[in-house]
GROMACS .gro file of C-alpha atoms in nm:
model
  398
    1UNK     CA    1  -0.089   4.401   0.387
    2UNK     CA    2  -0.191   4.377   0.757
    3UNK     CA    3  -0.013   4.114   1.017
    4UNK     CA    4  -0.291   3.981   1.006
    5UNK     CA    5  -0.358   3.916   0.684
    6UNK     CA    6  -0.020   3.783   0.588
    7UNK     CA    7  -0.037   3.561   0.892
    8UNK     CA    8  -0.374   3.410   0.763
    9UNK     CA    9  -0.203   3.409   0.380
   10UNK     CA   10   0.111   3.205   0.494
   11UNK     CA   11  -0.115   2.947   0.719
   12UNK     CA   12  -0.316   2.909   0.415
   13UNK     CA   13   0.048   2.853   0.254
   14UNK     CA   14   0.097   2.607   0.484
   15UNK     CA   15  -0.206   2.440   0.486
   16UNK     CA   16  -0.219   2.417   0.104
   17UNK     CA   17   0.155   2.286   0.068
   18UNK     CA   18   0.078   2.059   0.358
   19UNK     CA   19  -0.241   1.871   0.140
   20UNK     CA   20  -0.022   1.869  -0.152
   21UNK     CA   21   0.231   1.642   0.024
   22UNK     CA   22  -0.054   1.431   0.192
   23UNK     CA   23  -0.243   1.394  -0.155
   24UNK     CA   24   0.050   1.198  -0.328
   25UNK     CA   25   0.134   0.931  -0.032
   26UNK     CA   26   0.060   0.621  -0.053
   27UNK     CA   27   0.170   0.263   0.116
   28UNK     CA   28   0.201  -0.073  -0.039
   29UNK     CA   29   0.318  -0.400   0.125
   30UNK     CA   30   0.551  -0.634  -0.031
   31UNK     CA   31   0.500  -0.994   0.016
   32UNK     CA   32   0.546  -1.257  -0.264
   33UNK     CA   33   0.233  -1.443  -0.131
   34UNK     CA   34  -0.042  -1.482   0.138
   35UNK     CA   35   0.128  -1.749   0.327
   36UNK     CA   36   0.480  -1.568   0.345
   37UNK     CA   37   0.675  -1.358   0.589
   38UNK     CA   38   0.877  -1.083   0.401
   39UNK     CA   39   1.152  -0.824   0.608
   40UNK     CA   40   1.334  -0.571   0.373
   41UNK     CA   41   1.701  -0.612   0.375
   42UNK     CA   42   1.836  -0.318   0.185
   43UNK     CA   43   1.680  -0.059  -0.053
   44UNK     CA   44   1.852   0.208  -0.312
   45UNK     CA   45   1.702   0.455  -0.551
   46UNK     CA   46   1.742   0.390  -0.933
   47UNK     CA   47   1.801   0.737  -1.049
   48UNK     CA   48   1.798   0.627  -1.450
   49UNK     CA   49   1.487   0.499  -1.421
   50UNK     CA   50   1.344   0.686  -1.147
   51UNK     CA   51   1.198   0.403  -0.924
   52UNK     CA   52   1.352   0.276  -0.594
   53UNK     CA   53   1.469  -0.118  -0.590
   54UNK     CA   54   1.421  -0.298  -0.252
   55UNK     CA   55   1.545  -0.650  -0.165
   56UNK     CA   56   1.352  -0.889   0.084
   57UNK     CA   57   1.426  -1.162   0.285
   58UNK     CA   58   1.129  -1.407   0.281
   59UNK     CA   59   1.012  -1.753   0.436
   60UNK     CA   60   0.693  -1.925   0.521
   61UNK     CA   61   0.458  -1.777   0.791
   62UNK     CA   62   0.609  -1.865   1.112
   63UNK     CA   63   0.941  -1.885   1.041
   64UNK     CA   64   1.118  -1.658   1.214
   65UNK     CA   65   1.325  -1.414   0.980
   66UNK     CA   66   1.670  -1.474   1.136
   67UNK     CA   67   1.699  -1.772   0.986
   68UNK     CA   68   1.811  -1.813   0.602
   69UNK     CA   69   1.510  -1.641   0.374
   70UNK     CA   70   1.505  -1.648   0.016
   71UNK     CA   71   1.619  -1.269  -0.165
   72UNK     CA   72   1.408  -1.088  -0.409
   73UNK     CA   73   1.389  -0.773  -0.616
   74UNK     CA   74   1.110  -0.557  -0.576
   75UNK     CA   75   1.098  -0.210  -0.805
   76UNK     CA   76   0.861   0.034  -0.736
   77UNK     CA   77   0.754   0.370  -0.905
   78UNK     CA   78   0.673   0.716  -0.722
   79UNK     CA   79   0.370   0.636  -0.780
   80UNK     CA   80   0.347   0.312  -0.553
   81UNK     CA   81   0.315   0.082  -0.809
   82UNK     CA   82   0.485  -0.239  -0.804
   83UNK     CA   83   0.662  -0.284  -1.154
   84UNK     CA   84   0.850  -0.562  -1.116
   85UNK     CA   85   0.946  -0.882  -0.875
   86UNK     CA   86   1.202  -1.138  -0.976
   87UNK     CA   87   1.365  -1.412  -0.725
   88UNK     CA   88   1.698  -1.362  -0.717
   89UNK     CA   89   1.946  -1.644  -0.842
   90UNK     CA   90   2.300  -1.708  -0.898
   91UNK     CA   91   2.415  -1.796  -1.237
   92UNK     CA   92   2.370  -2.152  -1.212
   93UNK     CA   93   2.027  -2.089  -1.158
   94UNK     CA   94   1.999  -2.151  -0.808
   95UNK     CA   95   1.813  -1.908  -0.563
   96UNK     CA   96   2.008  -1.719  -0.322
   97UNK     CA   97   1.950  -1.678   0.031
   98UNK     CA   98   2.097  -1.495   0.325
   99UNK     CA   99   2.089  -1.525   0.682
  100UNK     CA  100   2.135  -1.113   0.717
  101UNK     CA  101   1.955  -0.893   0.929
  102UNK     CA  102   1.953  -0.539   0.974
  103UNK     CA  103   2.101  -0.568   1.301
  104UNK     CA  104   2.333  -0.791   1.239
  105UNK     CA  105   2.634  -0.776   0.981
  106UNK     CA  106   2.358  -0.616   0.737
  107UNK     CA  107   2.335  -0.581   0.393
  108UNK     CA  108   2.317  -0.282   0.162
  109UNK     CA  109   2.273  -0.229  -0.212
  110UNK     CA  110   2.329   0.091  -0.470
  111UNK     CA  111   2.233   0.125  -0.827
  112UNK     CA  112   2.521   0.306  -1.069
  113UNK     CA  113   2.426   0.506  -1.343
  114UNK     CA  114   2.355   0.260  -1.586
  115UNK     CA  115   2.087   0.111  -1.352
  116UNK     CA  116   2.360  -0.198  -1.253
  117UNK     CA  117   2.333  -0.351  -0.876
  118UNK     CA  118   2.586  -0.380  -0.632
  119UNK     CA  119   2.486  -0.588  -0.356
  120UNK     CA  120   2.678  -0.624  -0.046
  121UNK     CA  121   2.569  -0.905   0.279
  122UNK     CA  122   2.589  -1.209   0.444
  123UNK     CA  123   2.491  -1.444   0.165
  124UNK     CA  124   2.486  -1.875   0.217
  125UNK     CA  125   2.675  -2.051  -0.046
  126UNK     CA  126   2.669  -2.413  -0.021
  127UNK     CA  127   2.563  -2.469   0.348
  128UNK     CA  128   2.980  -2.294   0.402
  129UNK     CA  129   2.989  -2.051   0.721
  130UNK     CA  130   2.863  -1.750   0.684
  131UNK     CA  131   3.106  -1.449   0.531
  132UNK     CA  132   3.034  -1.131   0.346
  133UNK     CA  133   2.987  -1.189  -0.060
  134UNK     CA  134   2.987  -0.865  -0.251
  135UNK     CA  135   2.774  -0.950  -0.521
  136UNK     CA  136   2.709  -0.738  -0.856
  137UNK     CA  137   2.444  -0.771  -1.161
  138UNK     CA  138   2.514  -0.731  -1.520
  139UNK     CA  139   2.205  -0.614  -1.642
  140UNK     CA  140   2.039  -0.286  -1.598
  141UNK     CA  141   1.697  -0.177  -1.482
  142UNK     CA  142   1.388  -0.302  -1.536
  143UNK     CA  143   1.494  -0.629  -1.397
  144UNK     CA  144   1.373  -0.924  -1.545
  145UNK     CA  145   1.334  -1.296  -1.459
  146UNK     CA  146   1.691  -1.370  -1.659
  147UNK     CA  147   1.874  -1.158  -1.404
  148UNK     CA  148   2.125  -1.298  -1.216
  149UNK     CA  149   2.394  -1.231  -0.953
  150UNK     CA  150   2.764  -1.281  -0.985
  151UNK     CA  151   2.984  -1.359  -0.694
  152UNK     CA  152   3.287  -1.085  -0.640
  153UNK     CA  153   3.526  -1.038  -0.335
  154UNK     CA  154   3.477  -1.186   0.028
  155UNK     CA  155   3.556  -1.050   0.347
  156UNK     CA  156   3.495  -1.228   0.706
  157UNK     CA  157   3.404  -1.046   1.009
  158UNK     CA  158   3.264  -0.736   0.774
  159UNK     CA  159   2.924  -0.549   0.868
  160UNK     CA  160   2.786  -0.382   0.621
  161UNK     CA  161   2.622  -0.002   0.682
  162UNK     CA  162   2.580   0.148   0.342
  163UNK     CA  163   2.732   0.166  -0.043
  164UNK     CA  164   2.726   0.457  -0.268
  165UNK     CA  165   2.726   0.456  -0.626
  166UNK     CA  166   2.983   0.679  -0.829
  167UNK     CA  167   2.965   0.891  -1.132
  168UNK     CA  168   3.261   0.644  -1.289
  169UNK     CA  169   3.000   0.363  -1.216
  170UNK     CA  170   3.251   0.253  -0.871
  171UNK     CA  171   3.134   0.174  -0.567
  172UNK     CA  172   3.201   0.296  -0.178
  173UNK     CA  173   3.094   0.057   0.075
  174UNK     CA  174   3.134   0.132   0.390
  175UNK     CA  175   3.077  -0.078   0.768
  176UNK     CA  176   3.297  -0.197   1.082
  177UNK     CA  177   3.540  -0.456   1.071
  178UNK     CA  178   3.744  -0.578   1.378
  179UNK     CA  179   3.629  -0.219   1.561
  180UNK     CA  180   3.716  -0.006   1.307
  181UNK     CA  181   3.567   0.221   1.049
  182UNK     CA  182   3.611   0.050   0.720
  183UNK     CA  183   3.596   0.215   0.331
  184UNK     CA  184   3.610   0.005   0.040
  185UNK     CA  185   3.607   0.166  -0.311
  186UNK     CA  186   3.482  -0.136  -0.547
  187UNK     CA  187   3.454  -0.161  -0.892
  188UNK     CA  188   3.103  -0.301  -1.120
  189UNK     CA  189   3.238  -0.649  -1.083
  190UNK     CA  190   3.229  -0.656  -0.701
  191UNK     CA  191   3.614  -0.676  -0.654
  192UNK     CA  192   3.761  -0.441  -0.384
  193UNK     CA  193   3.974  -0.181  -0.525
  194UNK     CA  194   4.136   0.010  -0.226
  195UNK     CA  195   4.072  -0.015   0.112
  196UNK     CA  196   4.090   0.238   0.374
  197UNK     CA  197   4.069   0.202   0.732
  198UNK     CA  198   3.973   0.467   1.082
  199UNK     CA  199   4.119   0.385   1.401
  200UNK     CA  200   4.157   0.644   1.695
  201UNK     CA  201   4.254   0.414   1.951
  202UNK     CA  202   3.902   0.328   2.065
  203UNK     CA  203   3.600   0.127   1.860
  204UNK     CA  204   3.523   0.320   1.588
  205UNK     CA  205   3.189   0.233   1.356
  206UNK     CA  206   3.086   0.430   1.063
  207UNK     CA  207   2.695   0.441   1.054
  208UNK     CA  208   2.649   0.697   0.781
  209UNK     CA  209   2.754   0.804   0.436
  210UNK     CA  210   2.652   1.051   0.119
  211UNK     CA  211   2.869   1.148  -0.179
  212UNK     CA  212   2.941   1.477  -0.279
  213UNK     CA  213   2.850   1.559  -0.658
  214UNK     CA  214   3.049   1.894  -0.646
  215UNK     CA  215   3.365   1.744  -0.556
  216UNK     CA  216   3.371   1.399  -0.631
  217UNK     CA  217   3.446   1.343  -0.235
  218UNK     CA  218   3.284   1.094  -0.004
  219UNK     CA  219   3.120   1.236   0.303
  220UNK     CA  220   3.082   0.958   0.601
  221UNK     CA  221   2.963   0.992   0.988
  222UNK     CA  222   3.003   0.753   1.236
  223UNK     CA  223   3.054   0.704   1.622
  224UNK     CA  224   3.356   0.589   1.859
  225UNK     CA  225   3.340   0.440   2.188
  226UNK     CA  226   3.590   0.410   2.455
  227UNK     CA  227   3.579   0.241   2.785
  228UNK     CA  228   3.178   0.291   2.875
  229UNK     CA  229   3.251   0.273   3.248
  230UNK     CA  230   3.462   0.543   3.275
  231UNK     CA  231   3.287   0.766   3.033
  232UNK     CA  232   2.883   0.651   2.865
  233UNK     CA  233   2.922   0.934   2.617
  234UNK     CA  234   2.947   0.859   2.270
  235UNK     CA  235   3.232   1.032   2.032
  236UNK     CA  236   3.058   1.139   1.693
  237UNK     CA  237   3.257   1.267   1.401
  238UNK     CA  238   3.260   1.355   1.059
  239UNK     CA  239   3.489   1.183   0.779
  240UNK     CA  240   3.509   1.331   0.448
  241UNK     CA  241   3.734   1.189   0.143
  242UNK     CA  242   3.877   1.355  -0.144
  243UNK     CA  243   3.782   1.148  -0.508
  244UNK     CA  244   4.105   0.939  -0.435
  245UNK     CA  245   4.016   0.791  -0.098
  246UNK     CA  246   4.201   1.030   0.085
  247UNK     CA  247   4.114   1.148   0.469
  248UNK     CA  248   4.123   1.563   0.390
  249UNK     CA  249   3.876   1.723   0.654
  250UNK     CA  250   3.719   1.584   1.015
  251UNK     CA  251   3.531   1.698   1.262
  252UNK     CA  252   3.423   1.540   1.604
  253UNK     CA  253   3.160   1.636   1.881
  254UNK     CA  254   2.982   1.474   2.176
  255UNK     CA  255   2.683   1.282   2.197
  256UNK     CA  256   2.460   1.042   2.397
  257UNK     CA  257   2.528   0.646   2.434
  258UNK     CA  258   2.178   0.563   2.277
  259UNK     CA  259   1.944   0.269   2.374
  260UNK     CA  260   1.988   0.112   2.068
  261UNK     CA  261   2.289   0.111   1.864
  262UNK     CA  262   2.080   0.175   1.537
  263UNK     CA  263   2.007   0.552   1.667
  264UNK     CA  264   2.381   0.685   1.531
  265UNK     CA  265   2.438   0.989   1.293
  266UNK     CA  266   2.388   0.980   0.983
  267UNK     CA  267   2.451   1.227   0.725
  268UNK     CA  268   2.328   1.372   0.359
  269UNK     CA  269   2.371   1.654   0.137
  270UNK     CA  270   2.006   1.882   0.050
  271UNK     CA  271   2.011   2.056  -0.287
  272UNK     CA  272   2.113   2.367  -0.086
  273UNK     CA  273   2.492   2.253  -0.081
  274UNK     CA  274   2.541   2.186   0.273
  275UNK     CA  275   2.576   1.899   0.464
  276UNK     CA  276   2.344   1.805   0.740
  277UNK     CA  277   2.462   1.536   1.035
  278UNK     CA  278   2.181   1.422   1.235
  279UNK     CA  279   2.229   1.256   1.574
  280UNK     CA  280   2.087   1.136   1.865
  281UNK     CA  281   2.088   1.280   2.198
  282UNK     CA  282   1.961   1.312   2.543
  283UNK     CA  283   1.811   1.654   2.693
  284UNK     CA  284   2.068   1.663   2.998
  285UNK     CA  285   1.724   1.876   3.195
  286UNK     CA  286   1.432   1.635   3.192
  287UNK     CA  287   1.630   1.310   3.022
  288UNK     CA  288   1.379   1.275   2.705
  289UNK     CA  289   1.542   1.130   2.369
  290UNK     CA  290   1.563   1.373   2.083
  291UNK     CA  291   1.747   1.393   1.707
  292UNK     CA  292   1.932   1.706   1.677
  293UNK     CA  293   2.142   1.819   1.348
  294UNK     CA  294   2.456   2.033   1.295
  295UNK     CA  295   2.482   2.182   0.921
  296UNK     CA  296   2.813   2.219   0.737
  297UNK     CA  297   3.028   2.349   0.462
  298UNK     CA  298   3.231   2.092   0.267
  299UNK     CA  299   3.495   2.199   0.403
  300UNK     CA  300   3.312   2.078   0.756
  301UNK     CA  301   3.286   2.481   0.898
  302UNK     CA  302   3.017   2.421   1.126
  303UNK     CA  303   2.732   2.683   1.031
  304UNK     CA  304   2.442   2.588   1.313
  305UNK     CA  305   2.318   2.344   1.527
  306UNK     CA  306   1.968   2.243   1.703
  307UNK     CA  307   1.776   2.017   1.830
  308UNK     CA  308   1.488   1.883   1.586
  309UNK     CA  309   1.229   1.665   1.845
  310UNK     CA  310   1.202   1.517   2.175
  311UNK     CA  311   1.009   1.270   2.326
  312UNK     CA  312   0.939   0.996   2.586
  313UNK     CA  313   0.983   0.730   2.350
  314UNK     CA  314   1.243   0.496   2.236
  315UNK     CA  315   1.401   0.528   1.882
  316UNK     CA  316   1.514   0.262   1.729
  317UNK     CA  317   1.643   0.354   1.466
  318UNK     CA  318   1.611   0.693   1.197
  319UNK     CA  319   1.766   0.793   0.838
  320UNK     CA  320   1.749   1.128   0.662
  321UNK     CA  321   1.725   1.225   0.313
  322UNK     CA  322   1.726   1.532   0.079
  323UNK     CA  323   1.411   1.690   0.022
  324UNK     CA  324   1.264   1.893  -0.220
  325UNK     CA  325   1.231   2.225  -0.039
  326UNK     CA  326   1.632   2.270  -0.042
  327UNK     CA  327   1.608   2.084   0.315
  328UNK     CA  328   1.608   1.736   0.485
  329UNK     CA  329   1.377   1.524   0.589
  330UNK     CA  330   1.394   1.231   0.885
  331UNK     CA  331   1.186   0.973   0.958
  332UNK     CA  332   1.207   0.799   1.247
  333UNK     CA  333   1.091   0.418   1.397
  334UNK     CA  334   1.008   0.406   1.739
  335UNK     CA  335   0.732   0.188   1.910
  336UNK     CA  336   0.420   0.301   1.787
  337UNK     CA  337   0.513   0.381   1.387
  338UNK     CA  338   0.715   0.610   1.208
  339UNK     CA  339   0.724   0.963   1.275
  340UNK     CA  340   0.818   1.166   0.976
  341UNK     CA  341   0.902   1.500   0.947
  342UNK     CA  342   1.051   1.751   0.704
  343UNK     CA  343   1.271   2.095   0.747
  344UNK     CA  344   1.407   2.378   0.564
  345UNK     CA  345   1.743   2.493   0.473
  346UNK     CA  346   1.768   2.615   0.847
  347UNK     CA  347   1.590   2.296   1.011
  348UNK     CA  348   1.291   2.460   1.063
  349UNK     CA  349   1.009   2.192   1.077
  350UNK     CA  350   0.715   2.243   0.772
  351UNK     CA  351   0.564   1.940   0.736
  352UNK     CA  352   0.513   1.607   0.963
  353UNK     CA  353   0.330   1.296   0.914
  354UNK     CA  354   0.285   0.995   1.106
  355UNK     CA  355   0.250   0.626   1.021
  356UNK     CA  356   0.093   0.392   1.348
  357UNK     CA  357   0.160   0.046   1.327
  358UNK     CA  358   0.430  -0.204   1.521
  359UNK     CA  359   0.707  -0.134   1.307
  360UNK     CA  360   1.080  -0.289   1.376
  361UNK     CA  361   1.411  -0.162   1.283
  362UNK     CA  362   1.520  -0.452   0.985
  363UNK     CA  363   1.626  -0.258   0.679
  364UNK     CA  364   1.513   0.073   0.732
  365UNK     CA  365   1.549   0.287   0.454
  366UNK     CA  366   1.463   0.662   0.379
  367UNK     CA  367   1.513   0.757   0.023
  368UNK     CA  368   1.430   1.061  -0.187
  369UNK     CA  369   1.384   0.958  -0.604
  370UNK     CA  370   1.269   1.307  -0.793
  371UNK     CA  371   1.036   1.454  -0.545
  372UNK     CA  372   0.915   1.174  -0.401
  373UNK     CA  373   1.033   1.067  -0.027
  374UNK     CA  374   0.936   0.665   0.054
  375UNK     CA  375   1.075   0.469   0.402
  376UNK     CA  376   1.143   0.152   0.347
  377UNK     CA  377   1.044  -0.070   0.724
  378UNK     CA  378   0.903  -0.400   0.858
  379UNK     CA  379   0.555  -0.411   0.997
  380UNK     CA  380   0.446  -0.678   1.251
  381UNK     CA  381   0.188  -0.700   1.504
  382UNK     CA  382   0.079  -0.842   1.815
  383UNK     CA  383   0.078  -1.261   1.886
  384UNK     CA  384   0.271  -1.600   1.887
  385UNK     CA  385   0.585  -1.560   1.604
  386UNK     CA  386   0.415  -1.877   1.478
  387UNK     CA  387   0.097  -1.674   1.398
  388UNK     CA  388   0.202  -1.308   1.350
  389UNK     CA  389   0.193  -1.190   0.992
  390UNK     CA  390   0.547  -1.003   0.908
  391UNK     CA  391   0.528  -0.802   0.594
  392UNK     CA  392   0.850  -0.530   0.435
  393UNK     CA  393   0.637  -0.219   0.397
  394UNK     CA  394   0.698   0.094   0.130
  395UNK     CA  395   0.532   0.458   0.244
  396UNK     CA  396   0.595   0.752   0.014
  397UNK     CA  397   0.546   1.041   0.290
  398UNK     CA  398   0.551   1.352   0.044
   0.00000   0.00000   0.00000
């Protein structure tokens, strides 16, 4: 075959592949009624079921969403149907609220393998100050209007980044607390097992976490930051964790001090095997912001590095997932939408999509269930708080 023949064959590759992802997206908001507000708060993929679970904060149209909201289930299919919406309540009935916020001390969720919750944030109880409840369900998935929340362990002064579920149906939550990096392994109940904790002599925050299946292990990412005067560059480093909670391998690199705090590395694991850390950074030439990733071996032997995008924007805030084509994909909120793009094994870009709308950076989630890829964001727009419609939004982008 001719150069340029196979040239035109693989663009018609390409192009075909590229309709095929386009052709099964779709976008749904999720508000429980006309006259509501609705931010997501945490979202987790419900691998038993196949769906992805997402949990709102909601109040009345012009209330602004820092304050207490009421929390509710949402459960979605691949196929961007809603299947199910239930007000969460305690099991005396009453509902529960929370005065969490992405950017605050957060809030995360995971599903285990019998399609249980375990929900970690800032929840009210009472009118008491606020605290971290680690909450857990006893009922699987599909939810229904009987389920309820149980109270388990508190911690003060906890925020929350992200928990993973475990093949022995425990739980790894991971956050900051008092400057540190923080690890929790929790049981179904909600009750804190063990309890690990980083310090390096600066402030360390974990911002990113993915289990391993081959090992059992517990891969995390996060940042440190020393005295910012002296030195604006960011420490980044990878944690990972044998089965019993055990520091066995790190590695640490430089990065950039980003505009916002949300824009730190995260991590996950493709179907290839390897890991993949991406982080943010600035071009040290012409100063424009840009993701780039570094790929690994379990063992955290670093096998490449490179920078993914750059641009004049801002990001707020991004999160990566597996993909389907033995790769990654990132999405990424800035302030005109979300950019989302996908990459092979060797972070080589093959498919990009963009979403345009005034997003912001509460409880953004990227999640891949099956083949599907959805983000999980807030959409506002322009005018008075008092007037502006804010809605938690749900794109599948392939």
């Amino acid at each position: 075959m001719s150069s340029l023949l196979k040239s035109c064959f693989l663009s018609l590759l390409i192009l075909t592949a590229s309709k095929c992802m386009a052709a099964n997206t779709w976008e749904i908001d999720l508000l429980p009624d006309p006259n509501s507000n609705s931010a997501p708060l945490a979202s987790c993929v419900d691998e038993k079921n196949g769906r992805i679970i997402v949990m709102t904060k909601s109040g009345p149209r012009g209330a602004f969403l820092h304050k207490e909201g009421d929390c509710s289930l949402w459960e979605i299919g691949t196929d961007g149907q809603i299947l199910n919406r239930i007000r969460l309540r305690d099991k005396s009935g009453n509902g529960i609220r929370t005065s969490a916020t992405a950017a605050g001390p957060g809030c995360a969720m995971a599903a285990d393998s019998m399609g249980n919750l375990l929900v970690a944030g800032v929840f009210v109880e009472q009118k008491k100050d606020r605290f971290l409840s680690i909450l857990s369900t006893t009922s699987g998935v599909p939810a229904d209007p009987n389920r309820t929340l149980s109270l388990g362990d508190r911690i003060d002064g906890f925020s929350v980044v992200k928990i993973l579920s475990c093949p022995d149906n425990s739980f790894v939550l991971i956050g900051s607390q008092e400057e540190n990096g923080v690890y929790l392994r929790i049981d179904n109940q909600g009750r804190i097992v063990r309890k690990q904790t980083f310090d390096i002599g600066k402030r360390e925050f974990f911002s990113g976490a993915v289990y391993l299946p081959a090992s059992g292990g517990i891969v995390i990412s996060g940042f440190s930051i020393g005295d910012v005067s002296k030195d604006p560059n960011i420490g980044n480093f990878v944690l990972i964790y044998d089965p019993n909670d055990k520091l066995i391998h790190k590695d640490t690199f430089i990065g950039d001090c980003p505009e916002m705090l949300l824009s730190l590395p995260k991590v996950c694991c493709p179907d290839m095997g390897h890991l993949i850390v991406v982080f943010y950074h600035k071009n040290k030439e012409d100063n424009k912001a840009g993701l780039r990733a570094r790929c690994y071996t379990h063992t955290l032997k670093l096998l490449w590095e490179k920078d993914l995008s750059s641009t004049d924007q801002i990001y707020f805030h991004f999160d990566l997932t597996p993909n389907r084509s033995n790769g990654f994909s990132v999405a990424v909120l800035s302030l005109k939408g979300v950019f989302f793009s996908s990459y092979d094994e060797k972070g080589s870009r093959i498919y990009g999509r963009e979403y345009n709308g005034m997003t912001g950076f509460f409880g953004f989630n990227l999640m891949r269930v099956h083949d599907a890829v959805i983000a999980v964001f807030e959409e506002g727009g322009p005018g008075r708080i008092e007037d502006v419609l804010i809605k938690t939004k749900a794109v599948r982008f392939e």
